[in-house]
Coordinates of C-alpha atoms in Angstrom, one line a residue:
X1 CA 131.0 -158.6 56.0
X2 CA 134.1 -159.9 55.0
X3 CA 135.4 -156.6 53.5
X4 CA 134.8 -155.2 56.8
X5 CA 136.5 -157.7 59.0
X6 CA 139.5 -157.2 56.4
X7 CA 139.2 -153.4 56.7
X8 CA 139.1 -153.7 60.6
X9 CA 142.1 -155.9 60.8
X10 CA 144.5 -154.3 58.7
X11 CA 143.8 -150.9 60.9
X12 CA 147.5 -149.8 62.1
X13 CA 146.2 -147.1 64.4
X14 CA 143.5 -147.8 67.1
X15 CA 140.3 -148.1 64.9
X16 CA 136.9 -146.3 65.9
X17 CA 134.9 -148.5 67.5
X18 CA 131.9 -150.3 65.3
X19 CA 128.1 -149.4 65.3
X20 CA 126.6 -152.1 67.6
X21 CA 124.6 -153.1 64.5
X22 CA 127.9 -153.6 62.2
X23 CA 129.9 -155.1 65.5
X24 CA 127.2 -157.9 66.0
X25 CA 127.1 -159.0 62.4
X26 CA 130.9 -159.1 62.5
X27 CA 130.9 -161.2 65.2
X28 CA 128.2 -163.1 64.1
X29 CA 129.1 -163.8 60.5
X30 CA 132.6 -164.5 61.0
X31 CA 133.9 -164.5 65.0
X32 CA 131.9 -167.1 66.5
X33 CA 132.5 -169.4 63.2
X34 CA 136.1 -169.1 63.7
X35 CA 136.5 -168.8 67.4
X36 CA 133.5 -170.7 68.5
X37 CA 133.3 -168.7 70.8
X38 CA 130.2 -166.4 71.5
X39 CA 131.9 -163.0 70.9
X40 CA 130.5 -159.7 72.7
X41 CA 130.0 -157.3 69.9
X42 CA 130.9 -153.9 71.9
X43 CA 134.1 -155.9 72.8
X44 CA 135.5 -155.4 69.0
X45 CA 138.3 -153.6 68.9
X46 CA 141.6 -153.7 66.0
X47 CA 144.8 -151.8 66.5
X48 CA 148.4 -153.0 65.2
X49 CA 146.8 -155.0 62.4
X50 CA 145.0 -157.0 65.1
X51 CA 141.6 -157.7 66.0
X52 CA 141.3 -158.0 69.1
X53 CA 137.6 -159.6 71.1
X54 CA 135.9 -161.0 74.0
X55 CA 134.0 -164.3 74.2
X56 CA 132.0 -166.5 76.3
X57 CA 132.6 -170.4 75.9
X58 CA 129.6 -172.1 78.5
X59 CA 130.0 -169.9 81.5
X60 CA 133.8 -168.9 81.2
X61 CA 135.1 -166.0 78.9
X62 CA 138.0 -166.3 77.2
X63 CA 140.3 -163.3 74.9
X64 CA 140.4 -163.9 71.3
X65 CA 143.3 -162.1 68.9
X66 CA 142.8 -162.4 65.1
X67 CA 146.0 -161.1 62.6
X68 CA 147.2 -162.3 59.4
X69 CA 150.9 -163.4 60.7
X70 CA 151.5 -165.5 63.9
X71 CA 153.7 -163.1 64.9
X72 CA 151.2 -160.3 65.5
X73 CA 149.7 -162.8 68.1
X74 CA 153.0 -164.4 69.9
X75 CA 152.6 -162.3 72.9
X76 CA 149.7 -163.4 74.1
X77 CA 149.7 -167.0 75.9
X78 CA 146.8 -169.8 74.9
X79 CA 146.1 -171.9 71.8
X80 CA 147.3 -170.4 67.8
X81 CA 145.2 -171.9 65.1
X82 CA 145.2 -171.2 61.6
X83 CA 141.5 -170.5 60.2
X84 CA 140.5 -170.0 57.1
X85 CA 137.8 -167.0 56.5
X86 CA 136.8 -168.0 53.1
X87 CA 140.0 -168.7 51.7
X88 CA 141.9 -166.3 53.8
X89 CA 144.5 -167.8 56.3
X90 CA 144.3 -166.1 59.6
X91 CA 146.4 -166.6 63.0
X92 CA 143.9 -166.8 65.6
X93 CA 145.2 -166.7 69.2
X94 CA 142.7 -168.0 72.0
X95 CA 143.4 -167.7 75.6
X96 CA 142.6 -167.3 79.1
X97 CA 141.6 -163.8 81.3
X98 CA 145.4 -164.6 83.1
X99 CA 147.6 -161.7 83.9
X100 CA 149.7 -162.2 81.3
X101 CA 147.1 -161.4 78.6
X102 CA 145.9 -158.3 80.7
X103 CA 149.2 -156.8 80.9
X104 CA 149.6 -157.7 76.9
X105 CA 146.2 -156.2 75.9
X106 CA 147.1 -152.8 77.9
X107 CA 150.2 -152.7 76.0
X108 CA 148.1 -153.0 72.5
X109 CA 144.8 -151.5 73.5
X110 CA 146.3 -148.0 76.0
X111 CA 142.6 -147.2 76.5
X112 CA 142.9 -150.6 79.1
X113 CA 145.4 -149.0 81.2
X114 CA 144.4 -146.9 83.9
X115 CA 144.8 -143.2 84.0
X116 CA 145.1 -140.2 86.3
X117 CA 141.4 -138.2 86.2
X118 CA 141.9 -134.9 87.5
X119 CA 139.5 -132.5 88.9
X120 CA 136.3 -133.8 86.9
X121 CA 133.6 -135.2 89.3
X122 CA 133.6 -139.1 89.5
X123 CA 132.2 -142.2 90.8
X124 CA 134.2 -145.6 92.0
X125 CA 132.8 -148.1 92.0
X126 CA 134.3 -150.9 94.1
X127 CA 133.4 -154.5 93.4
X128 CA 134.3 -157.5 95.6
X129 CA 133.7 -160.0 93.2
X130 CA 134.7 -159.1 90.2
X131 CA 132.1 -159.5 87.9
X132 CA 130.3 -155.9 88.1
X133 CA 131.8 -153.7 85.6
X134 CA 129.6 -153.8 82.8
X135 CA 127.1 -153.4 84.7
X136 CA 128.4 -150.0 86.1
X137 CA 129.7 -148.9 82.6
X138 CA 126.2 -149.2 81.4
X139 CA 125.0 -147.2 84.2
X140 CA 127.9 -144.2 84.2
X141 CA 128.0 -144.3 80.5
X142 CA 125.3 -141.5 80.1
X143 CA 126.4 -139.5 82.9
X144 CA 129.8 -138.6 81.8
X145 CA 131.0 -138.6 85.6
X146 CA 134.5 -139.8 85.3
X147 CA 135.2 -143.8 86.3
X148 CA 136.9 -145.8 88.8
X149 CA 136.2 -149.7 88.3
X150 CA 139.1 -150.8 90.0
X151 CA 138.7 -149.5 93.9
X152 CA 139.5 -152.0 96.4
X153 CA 141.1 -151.7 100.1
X154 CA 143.5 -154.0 101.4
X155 CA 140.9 -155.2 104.0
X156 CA 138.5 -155.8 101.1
X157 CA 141.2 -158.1 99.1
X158 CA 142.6 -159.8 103.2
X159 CA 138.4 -160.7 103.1
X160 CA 137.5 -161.3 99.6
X161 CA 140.9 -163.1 98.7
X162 CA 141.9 -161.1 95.5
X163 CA 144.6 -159.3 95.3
X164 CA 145.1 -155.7 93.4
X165 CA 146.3 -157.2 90.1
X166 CA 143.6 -159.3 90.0
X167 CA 141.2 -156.6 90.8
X168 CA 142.9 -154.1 88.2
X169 CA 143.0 -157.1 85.6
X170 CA 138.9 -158.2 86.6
X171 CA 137.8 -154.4 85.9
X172 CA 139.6 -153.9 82.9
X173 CA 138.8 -157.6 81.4
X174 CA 134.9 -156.6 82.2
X175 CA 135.8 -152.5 80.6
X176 CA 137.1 -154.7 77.4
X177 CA 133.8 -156.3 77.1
X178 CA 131.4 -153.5 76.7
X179 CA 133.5 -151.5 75.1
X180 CA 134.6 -148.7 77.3
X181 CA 137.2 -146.5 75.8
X182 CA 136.6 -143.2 77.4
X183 CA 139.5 -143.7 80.1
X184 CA 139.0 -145.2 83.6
X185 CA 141.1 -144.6 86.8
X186 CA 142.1 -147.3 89.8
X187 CA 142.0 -146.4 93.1
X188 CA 143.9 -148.4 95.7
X189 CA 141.8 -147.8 98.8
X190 CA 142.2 -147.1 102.2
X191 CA 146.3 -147.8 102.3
X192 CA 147.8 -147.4 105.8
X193 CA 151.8 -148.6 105.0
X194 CA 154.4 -148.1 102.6
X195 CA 154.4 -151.4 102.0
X196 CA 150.5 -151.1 100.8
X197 CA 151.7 -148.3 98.4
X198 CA 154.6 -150.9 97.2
X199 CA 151.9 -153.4 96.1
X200 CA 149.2 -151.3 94.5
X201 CA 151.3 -149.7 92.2
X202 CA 153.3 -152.1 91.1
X203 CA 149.8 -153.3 89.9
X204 CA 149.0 -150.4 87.9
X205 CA 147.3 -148.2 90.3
X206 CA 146.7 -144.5 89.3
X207 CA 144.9 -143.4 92.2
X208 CA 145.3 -144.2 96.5
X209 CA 143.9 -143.0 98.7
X210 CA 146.2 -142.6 102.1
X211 CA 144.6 -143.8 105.0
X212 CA 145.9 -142.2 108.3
X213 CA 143.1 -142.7 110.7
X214 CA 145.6 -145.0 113.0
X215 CA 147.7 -141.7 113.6
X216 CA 144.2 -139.6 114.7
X217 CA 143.8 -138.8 118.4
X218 CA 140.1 -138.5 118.9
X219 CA 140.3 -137.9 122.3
X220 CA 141.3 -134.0 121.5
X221 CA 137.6 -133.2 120.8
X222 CA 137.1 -133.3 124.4
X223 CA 141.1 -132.1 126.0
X224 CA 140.7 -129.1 128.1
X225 CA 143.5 -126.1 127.1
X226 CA 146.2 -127.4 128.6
X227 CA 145.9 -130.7 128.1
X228 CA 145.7 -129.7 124.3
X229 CA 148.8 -127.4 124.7
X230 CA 151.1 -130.2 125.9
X231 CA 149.9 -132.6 123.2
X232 CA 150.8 -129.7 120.9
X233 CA 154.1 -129.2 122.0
X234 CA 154.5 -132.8 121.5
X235 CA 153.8 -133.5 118.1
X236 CA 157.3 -134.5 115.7
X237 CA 157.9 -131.5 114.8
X238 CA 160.9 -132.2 112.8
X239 CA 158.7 -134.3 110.6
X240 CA 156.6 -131.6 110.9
X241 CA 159.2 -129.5 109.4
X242 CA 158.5 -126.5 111.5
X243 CA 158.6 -125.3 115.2
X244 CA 155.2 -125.2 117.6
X245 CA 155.6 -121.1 117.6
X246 CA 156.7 -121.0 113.6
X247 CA 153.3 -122.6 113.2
X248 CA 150.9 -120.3 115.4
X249 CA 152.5 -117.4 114.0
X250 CA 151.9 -118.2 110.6
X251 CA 148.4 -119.6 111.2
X252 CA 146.8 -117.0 113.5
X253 CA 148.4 -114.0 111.8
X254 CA 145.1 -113.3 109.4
X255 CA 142.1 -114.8 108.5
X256 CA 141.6 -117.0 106.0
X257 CA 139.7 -116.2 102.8
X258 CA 137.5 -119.5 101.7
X259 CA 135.9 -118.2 98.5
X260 CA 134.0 -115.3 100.2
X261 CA 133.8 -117.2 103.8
X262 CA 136.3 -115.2 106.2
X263 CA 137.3 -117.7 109.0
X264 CA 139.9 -116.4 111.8
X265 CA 141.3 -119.6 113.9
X266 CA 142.0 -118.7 117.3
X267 CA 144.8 -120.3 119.1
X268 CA 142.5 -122.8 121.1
X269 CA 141.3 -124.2 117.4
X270 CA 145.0 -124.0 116.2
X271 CA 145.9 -126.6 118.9
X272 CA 142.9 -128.5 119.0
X273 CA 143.3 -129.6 115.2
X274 CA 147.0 -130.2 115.6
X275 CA 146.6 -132.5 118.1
X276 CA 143.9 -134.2 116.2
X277 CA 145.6 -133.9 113.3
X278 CA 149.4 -133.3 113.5
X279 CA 150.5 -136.7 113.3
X280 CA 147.6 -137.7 110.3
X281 CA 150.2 -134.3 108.6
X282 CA 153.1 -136.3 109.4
X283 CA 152.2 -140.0 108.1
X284 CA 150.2 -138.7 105.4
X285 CA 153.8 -137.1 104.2
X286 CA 155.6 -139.9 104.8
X287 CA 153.5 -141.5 102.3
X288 CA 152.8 -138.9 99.5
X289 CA 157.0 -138.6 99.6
X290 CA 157.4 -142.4 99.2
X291 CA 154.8 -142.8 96.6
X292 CA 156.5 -140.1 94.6
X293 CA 159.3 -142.0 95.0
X294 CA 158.3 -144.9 94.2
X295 CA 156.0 -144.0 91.0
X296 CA 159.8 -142.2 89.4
X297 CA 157.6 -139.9 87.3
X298 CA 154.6 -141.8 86.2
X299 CA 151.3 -139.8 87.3
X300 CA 149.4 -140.5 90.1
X301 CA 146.4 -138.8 92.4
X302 CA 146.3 -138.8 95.9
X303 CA 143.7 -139.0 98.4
X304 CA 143.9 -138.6 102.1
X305 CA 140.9 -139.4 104.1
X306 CA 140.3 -139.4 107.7
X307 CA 136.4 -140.6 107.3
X308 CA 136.8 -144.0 109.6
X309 CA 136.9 -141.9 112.9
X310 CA 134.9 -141.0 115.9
X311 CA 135.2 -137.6 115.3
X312 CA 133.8 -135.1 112.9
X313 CA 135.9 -132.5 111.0
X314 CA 135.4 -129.0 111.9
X315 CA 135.9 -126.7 109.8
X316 CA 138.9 -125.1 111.5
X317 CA 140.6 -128.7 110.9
X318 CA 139.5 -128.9 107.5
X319 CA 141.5 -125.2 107.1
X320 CA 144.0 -127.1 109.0
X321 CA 144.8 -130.3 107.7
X322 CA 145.1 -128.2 103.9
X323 CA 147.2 -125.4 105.2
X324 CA 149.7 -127.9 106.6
X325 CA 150.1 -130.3 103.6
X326 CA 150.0 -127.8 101.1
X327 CA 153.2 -126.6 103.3
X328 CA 154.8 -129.8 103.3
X329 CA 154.2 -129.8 99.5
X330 CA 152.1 -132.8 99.2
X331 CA 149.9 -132.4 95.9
X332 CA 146.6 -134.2 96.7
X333 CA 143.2 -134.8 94.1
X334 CA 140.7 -135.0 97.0
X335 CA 140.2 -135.6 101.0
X336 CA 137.9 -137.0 102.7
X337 CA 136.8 -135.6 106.1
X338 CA 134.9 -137.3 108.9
X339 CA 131.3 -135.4 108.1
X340 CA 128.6 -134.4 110.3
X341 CA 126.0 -137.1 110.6
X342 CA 126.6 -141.1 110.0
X343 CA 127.8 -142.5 106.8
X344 CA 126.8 -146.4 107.5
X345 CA 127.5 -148.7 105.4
X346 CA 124.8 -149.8 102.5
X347 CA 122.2 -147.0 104.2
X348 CA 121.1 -144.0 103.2
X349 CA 122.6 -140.7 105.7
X350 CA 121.5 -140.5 108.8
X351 CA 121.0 -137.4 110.7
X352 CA 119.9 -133.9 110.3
X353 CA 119.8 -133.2 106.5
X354 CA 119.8 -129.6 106.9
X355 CA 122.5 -129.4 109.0
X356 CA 124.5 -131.5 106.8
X357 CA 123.8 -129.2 104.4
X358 CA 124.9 -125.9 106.3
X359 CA 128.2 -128.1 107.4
X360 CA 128.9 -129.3 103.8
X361 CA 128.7 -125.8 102.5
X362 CA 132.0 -124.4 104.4
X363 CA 133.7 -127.9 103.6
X364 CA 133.3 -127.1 100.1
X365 CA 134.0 -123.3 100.2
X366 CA 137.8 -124.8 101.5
X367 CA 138.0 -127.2 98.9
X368 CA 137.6 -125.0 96.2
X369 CA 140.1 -121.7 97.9
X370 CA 142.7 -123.9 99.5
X371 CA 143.1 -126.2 96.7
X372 CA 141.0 -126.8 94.5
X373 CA 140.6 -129.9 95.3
X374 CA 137.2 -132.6 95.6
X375 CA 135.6 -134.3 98.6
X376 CA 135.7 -137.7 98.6
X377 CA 132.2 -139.8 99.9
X378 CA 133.2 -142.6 101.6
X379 CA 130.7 -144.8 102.5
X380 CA 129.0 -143.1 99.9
X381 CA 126.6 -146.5 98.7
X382 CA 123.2 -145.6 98.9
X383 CA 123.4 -141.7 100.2
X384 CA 120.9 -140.9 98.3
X385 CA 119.6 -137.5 100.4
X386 CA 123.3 -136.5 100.3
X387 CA 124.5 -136.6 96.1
X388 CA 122.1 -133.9 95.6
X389 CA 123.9 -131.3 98.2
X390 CA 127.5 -132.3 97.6
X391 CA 126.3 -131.5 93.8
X392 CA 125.0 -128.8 94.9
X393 CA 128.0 -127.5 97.0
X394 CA 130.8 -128.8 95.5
X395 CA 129.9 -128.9 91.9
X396 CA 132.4 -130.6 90.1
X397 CA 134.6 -131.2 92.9
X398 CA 132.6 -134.4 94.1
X399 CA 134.6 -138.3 94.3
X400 CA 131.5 -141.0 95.0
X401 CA 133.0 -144.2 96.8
X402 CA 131.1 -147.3 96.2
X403 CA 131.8 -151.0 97.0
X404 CA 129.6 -152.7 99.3
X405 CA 126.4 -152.0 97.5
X406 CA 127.3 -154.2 94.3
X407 CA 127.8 -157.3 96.1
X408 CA 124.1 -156.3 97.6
X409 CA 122.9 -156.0 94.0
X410 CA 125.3 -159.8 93.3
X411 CA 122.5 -160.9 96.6
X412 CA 120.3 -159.1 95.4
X413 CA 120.1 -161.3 92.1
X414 CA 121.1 -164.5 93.8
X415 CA 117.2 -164.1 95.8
X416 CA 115.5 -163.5 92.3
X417 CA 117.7 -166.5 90.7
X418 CA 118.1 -169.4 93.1
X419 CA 116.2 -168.6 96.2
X420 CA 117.9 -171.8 98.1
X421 CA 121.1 -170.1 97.9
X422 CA 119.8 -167.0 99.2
X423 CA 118.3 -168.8 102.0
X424 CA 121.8 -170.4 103.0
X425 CA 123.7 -167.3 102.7
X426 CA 121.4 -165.1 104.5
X427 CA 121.5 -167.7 107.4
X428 CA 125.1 -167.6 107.4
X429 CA 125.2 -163.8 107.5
X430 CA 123.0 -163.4 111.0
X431 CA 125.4 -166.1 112.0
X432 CA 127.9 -164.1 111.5
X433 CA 127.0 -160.3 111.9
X434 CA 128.1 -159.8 115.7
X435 CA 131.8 -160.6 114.6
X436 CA 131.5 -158.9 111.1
X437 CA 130.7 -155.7 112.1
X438 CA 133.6 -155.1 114.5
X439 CA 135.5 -152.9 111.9
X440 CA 132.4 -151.3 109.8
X441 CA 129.8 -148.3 111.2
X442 CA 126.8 -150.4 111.4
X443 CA 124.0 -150.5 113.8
X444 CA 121.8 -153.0 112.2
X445 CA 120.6 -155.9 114.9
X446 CA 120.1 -159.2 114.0
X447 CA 116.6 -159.4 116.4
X448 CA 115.0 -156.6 114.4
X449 CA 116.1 -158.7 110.4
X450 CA 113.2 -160.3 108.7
X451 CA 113.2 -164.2 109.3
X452 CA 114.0 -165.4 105.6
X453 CA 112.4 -168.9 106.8
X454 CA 109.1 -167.0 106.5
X455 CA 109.2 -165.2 103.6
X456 CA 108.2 -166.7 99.8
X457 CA 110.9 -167.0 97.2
X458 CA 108.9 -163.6 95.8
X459 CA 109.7 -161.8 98.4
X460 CA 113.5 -162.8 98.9
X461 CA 115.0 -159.9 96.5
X462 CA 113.2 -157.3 98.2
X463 CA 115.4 -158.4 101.6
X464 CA 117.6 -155.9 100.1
X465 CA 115.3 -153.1 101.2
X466 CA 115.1 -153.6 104.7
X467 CA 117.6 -151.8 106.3
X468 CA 118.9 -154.5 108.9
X469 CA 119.4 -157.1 106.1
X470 CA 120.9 -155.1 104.3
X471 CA 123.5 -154.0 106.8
X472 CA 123.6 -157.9 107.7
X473 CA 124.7 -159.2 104.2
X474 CA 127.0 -155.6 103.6
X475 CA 129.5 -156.6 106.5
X476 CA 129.0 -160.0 106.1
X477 CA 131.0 -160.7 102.5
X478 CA 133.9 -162.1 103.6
X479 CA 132.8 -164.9 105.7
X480 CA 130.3 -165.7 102.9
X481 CA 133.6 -165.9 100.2
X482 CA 135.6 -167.9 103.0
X483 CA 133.1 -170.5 102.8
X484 CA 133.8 -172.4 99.6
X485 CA 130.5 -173.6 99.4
X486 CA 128.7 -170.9 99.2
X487 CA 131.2 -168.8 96.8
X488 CA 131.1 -171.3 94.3
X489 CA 127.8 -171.4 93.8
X490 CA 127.8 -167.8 94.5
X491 CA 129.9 -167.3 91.3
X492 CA 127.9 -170.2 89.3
X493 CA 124.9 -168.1 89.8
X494 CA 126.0 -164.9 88.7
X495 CA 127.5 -166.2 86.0
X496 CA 125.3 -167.6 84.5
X497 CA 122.6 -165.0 84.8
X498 CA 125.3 -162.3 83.6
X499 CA 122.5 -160.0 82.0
X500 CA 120.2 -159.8 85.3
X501 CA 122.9 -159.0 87.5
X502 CA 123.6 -156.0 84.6
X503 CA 120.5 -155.2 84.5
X504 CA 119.6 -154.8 88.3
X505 CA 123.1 -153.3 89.0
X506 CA 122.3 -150.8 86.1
X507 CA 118.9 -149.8 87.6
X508 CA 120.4 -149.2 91.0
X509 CA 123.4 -147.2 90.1
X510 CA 121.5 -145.1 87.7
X511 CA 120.0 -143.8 91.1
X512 CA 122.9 -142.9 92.4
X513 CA 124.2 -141.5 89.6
X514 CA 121.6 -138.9 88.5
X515 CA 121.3 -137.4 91.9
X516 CA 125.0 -136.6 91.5
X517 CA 125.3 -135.1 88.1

């Protein structure tokens, strides 16, 4: 063993990572002695003539860097020892998950920054509290669907009080402990402002995803022709960078060809999805043209949905809302449309399946002619009657959104665990549904949830099933964290069950995940 922790240290280039067999009888013969720290073997990693590796201490992690000069290990703040491996002075550095060690393991370990992922289908998989990661590596490892572990919204960090560094720095900390090193992406969710764009990426961010519901009129579902034709005439056109005839005559000349679907727009669907639209064109613009700006040549993917409307997206403002920012020259990864049926949150669809199915199916033929480009599920926890169409449709052109339904799985874990706990936070949650659910499409009611009062510990986890308790706890997650009480021992019970929460997050996302592939 020691021959192979010397090996493994003195590796200048990034070395391959160790057989889980030979990794845990590194750490054990050796890593924990010197550390005392209980190191997670799949964390190993040794690059620069550094070995670099997780550890638990009680029910906090710590970062452990191991090199044969204390130089090798200045850069990263917490305690320098020297240890002695049998007669062998090391420098051992331990420290503290802080920002500062993040930002100094992505410069030694690249595989811990974030990437752009291209076209190749993926999951994201948001997480509110920062401890789900390995759990949703050990679920997408077999898949080979391309990963997002850091996807939060700005309304998710307002509620869960985190901010995007510390959500960027919590996915790749829990990345670094299992061992992931195929490449990972960071999606800064639902941004509405500049300002939003300033914040995210001076975190790190790779991927955002452009919010412009605010700038939707919905109300042009329902305009009669000439109520449509003054809102058309209306739009800012010189952000617009065209004139309200330029435009007609350019989109009604022919029709367009969507990969063997022929679709003519007459002039009544022309200024119906402008009006809808036009201004989503505009702001959508704006932002694409400051994040360019902004990112001064470092690579980034864009997404532009308009999901978190009233309306749905025809397919005439699909062909629409492509034509015109492809125009503009925005360059964009994936969109995602308002679809047919409802996408509520922690639920599987509701609605006609079929018809979803016909409506997908000319979504997708645009995607792939005007772009190519995926569609994004928003919403997307728990669709399990959808994954297998958009596979179907879309192929590889498929993003899965995630969040809500980890921190169901975090409850989920909490009933099975410490069924007291589940009890006070599920009492909390009816408490505070009604005011919850104000900015989420829900339609759980609180009259029609089990009464937890009545139910045996047993039967606590399977809560999660019911479909108005489960709607209950989804929206409810931020008054739950705003209550100190309850998120620290909250935290204290994950934590210290770190292998059930895997396991059960593992087991749900493996769901997911093979009706996507």
């Amino acid at each position: 063993m020691k021959e192979l922790l010397e090996r493994y240290l003195r590796s200048d280039e990034l070395a391959p990572a160790l057989p889980e067999d030979e990794a845990a009888r590194l750490a054990e013969a050796w890593l924990n002695r010197l550390s005392g720290l209980r190191a997670y073997p799949a964390s190993l990693a040794a690059a620069g003539r550094r070995l670099f590796f997780l550890g638990r201490r009680g029910s906090g992690k710590r970062m452990a860097v191991l090199a044969e000069t204390p130089e090798a290990v200045s850069g990263f703040e917490g305690d320098l020892t020297l240890v002695d491996a049998d007669g062998w002075k090391l420098y051992l550095a331990v420290g503290p998950l802080s920002p500062s060690n993040a930002a100094a393991m992505r410069q030694a370990l690249p595989f811990l920054t974030p990437r752009v992922l291209g076209l190749k289908k993926a999951a994201g998989c948001g997480d509110r509290l920062g401890l789900a990661t390995p759990g949703h590596v050990r679920a997408i490892r077999p898949t080979g669907l391309a990963f997002i572990p850091a996807q939060q919204s700005v309304r998710e960090n307002d509620r869960t009080g985190r901010s995007p560094q510390t959500v960027l720095d919590e996915a790749m900390w829990g990345l670094f402990q299992v061992g992931w090193r195929e490449g990972y992406g960071a999606d800064a969710d639902h941004l509405k402002t500049t300002a939003d764009l300033d914040t995210f990426a001076a975190a790190g961010y790779t991927f955002f995803t452009v919010d412009p519901g605010d700038h939707l009129d919905n109300q042009a579902d329902r305009d009669g022709p000439d109520r449509l034709r003054s809102k058309y005439e209306a739009l800012p056109w010189p952000e617009l960078e065209t004139t309200p005839a330029d435009l007609e005559r350019a989109t009604l000349a022919k029709p367009f060809n969507l990969d063997g679907l022929s679709l003519a727009l007459s002039s009544t669907d022309l200024l119906r999805a402008a009006a809808k639209y036009g201004r989503v064109v505009a702001h959508s613009v704006r932002m694409y043209r400051h994040l360019f700006k902004i990112m001064s040549g470092r690579p980034f993917e864009l997404e532009v949905s308009v999901d978190e409307t009233e309306s749905v997206t025809t397919l005439a403002e699909h062909v629409y809302l492509a034509v015109e920012l492809k125009r503009l020259g925005v360059n964009w990864v994936s969109l995602a449309p308002r679809y047919l049926g409802r996408f509520e949150k922690g639920v599987d669809y509701i609605g006609d399946i079929e018809a979803f199915e016909r409506y997908l199916a000319g979504h997708a033929a645009v995607a792939r002619a005007l772009g190519p480009y995926k569609l994004s599920i928003h919403s997307g926890s728990d669709k399990l009657a959808a994954y297998p169409i958009f596979s179907r449709l879309a192929g590889e052109l498929v993003h899965l959104k995630t969040a809500g339904t980890s921190y169901l799985v975090a409850l989920k874990t909490i009933g099975a665990m410490n069924p007291d706990l589940f009890r006070d936070i599920y009492a909390f949650a009816v408490e505070r549904y009604p005011q919850d659910r104000a900015t989420y499409h829900v339609s759980a009611e609180t009259a029609k949830a089990p009464d937890c009062l009545k139910l045996p510990d047993s039967a606590l986890p399977g809560l999660l099933d019911d479909f108005h308790a489960r709607q209950i706890l989804h929206v409810t997650y931020g008054s739950v964290l705003a209550r100190q009480n309850l998120k620290e021992a909250l935290y204290q019970t994950l934590r210290a069950n770190e292998d059930t929460y895997s396991d059960f997050l593992e087991e749900h996302f493996r769901k997911h995940f093979e009706l996507l592939v």
